[in-house]
Coordinates of N, CA and C in Angstrom, one line a residue:
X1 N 26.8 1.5 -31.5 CA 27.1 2.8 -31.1 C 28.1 2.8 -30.0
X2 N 29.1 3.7 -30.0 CA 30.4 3.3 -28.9 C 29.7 3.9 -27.4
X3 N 30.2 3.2 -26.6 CA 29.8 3.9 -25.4 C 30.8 4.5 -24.0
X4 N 30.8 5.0 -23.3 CA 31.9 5.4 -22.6 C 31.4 5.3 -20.7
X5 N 32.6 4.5 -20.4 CA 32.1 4.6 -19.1 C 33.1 5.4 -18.3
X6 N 32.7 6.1 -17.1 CA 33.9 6.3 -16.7 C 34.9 5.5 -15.8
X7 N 36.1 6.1 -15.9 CA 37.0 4.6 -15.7 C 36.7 3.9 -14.6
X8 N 36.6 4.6 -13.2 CA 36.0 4.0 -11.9 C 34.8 2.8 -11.9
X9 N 34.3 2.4 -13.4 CA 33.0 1.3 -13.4 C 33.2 0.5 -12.9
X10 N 32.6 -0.7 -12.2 CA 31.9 -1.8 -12.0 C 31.6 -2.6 -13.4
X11 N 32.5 -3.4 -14.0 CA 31.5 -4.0 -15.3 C 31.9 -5.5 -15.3
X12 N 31.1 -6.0 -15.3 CA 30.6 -7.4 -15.3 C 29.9 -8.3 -16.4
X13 N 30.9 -9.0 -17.2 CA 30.6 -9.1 -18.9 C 28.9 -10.1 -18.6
X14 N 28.3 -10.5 -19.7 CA 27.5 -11.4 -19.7 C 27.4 -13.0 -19.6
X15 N 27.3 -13.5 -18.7 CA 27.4 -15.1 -18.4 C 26.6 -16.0 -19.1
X16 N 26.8 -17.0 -20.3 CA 25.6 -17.8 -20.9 C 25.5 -18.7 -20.1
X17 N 23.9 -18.6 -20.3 CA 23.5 -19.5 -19.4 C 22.5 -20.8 -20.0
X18 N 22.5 -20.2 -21.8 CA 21.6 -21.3 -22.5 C 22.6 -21.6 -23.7
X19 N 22.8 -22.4 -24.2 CA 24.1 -22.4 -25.6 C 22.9 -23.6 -26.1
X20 N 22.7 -23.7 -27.6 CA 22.7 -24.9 -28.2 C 23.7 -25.3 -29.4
X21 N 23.8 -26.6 -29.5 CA 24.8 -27.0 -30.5 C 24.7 -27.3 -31.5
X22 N 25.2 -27.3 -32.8 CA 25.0 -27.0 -34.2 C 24.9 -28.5 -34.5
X23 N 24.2 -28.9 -35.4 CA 23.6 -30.9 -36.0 C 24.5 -30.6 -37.3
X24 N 25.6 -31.6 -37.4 CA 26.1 -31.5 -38.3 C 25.8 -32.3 -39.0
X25 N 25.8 -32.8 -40.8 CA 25.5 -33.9 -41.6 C 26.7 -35.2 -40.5
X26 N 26.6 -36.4 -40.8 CA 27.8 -37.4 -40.4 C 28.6 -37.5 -41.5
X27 N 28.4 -37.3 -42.5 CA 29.6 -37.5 -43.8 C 30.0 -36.0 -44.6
X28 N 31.6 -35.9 -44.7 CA 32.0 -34.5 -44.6 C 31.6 -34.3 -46.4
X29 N 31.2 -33.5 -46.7 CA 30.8 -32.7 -48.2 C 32.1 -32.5 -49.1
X30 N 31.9 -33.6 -50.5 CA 33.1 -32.7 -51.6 C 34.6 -33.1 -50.8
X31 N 34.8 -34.1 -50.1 CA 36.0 -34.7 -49.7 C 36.4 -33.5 -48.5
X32 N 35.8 -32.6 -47.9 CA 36.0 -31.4 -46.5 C 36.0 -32.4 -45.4
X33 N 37.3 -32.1 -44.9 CA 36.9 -33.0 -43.5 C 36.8 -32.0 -42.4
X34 N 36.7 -31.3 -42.8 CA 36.0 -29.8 -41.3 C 35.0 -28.8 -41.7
X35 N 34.1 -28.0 -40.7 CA 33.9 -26.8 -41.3 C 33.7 -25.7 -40.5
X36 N 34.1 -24.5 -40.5 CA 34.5 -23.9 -39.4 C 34.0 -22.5 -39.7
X37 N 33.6 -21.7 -38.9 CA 33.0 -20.7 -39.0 C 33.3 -19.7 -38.1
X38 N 33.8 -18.6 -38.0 CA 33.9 -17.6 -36.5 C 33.0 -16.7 -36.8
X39 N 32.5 -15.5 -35.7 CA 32.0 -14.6 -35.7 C 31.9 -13.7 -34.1
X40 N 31.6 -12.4 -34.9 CA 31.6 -10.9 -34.1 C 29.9 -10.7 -33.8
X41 N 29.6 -10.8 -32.2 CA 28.5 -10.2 -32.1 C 28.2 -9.7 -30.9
X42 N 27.2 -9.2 -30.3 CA 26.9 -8.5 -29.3 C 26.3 -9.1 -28.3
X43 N 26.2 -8.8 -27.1 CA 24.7 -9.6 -26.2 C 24.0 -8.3 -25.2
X44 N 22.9 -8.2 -26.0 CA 22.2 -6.8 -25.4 C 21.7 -6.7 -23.8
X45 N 20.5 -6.1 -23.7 CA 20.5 -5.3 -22.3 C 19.5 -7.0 -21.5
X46 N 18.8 -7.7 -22.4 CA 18.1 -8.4 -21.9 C 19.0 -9.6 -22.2
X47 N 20.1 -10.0 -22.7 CA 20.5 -11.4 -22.3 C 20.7 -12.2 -23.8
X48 N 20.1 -11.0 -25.2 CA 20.3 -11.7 -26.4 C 21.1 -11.2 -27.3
X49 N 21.6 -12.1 -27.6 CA 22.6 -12.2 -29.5 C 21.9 -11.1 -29.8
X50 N 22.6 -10.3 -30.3 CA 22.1 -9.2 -31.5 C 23.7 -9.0 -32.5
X51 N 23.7 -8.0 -33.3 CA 24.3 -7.8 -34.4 C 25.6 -8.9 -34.5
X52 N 25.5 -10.4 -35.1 CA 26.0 -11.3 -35.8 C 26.9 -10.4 -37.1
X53 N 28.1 -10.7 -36.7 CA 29.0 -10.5 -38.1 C 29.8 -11.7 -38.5
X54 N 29.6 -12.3 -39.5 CA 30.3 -13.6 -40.3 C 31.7 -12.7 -40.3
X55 N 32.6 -13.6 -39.7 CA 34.0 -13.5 -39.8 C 34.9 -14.2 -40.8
X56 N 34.2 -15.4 -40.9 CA 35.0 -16.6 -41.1 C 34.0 -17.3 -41.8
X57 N 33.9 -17.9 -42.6 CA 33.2 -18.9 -43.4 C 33.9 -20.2 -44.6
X58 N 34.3 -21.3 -43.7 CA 35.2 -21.7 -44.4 C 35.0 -22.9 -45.6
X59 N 33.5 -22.8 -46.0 CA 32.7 -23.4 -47.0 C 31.6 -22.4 -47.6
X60 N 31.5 -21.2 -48.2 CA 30.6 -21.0 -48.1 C 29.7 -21.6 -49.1
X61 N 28.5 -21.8 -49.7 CA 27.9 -22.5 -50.0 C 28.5 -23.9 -51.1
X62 N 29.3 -24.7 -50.5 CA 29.9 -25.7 -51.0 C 28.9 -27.2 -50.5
X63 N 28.2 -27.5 -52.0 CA 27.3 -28.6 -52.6 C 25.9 -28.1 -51.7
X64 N 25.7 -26.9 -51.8 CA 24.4 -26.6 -51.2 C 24.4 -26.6 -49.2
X65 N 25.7 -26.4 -48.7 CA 26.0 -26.5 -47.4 C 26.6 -24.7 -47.1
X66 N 26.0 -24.5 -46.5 CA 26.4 -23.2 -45.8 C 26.3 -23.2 -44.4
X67 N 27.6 -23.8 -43.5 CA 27.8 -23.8 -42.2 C 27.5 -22.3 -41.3
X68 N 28.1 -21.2 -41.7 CA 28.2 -20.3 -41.0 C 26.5 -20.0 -41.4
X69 N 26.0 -20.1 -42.0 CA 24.7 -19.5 -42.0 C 23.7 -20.7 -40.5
X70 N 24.1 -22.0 -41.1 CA 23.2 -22.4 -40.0 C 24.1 -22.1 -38.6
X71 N 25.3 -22.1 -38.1 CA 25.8 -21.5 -36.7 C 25.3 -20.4 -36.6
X72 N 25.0 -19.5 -37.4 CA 24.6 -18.0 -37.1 C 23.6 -18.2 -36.6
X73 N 22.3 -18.9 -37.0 CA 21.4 -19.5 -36.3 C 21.2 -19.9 -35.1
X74 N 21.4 -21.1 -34.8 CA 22.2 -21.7 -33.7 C 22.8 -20.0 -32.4
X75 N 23.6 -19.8 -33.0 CA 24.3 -18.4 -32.0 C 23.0 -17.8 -31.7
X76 N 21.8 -17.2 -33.0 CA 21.4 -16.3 -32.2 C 20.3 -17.0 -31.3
X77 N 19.6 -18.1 -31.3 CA 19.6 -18.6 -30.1 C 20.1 -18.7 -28.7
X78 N 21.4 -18.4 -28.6 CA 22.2 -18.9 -27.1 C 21.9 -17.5 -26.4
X79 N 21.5 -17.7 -24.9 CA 20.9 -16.6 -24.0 C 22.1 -16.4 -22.7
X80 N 22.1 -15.5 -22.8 CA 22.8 -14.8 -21.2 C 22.2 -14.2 -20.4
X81 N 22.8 -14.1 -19.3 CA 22.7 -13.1 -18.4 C 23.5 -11.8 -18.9
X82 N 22.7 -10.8 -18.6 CA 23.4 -9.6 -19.6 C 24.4 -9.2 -18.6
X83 N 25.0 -8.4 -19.6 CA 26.4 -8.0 -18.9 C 26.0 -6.5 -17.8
X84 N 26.8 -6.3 -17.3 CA 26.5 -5.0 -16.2 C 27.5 -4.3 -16.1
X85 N 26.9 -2.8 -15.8 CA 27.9 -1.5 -15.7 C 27.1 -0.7 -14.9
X86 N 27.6 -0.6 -13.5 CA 27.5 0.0 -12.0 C 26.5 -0.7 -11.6
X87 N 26.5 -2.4 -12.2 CA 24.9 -3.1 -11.7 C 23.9 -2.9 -12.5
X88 N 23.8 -2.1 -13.6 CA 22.7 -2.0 -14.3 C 23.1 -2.8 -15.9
X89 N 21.8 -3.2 -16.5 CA 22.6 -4.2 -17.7 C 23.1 -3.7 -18.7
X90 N 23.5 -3.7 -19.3 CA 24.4 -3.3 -20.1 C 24.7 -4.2 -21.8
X91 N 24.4 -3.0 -22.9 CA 25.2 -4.3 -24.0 C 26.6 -4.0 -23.7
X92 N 26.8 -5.7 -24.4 CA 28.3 -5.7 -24.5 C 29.0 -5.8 -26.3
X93 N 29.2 -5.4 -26.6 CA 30.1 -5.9 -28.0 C 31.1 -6.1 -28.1
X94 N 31.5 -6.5 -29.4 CA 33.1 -7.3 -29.5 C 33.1 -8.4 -28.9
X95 N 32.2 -9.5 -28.6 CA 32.7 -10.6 -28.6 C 33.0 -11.4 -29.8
X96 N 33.1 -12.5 -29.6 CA 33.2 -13.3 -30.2 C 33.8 -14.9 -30.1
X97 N 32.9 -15.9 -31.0 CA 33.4 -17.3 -31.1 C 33.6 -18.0 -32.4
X98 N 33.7 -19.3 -31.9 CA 34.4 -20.1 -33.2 C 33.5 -21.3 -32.9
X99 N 32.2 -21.7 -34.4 CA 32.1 -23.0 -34.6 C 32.8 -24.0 -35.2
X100 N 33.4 -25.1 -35.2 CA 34.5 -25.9 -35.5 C 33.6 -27.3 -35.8
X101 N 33.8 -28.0 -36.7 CA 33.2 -29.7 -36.6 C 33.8 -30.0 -37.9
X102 N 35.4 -31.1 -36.8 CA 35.6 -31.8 -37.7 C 34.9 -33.3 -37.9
X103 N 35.7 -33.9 -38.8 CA 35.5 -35.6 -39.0 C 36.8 -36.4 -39.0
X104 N 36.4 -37.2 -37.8 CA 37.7 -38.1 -37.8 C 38.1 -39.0 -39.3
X105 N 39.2 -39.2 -39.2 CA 39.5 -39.9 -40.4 C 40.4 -40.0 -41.0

């Protein structure tokens, strides 16, 4: 839902303060030496991931491997400090990041 502040705000995006990291296999699938995933989501009034949008999916189910599905995972785990607008919390949307794991070689 779009929201409007007026322009004079105070806004102060959301700080993570918990991240976990994605376990990748050690040997890359089907000769892939990377796998990379981005995505669009939110971080609501209490500090969590909410609405995940797959952007990017750059295997998707190749030999039974679906990266962006397990980072989606992984993401909605990661916690913040919520974002703020005149000091009070605030969602934020339109972020976004990029899971990336290559293999040397």
């Amino acid at each position: 839902t779009p929201v409007s502040f007026h322009q004079g705000a105070i806004m102060d995006p959301p700080v993570l303060v918990e991240r976990q990291l994605l376990r990748v296999r050690a040997q890359p699938v089907a000769g892939r030496n990377f796998y990379c995933a981005a995505f669009s989501f939110a971080v609501d009034e209490t500090g969590r991931v909410t609405d995940v949008l797959t952007l990017y999916n750059s295997h998707p189910g190749l030999n039974g491997i679906n990266f962006a599905q397990e980072a989606e995972q992984i993401l909605r785990r990661w916690r913040s400090q919520p974002g703020l607008v005149d000091k009070a919390p605030a969602k934020y949307t339109g972020l976004s990041t990029v899971f990336y794991y290559g293999f040397g070689g």
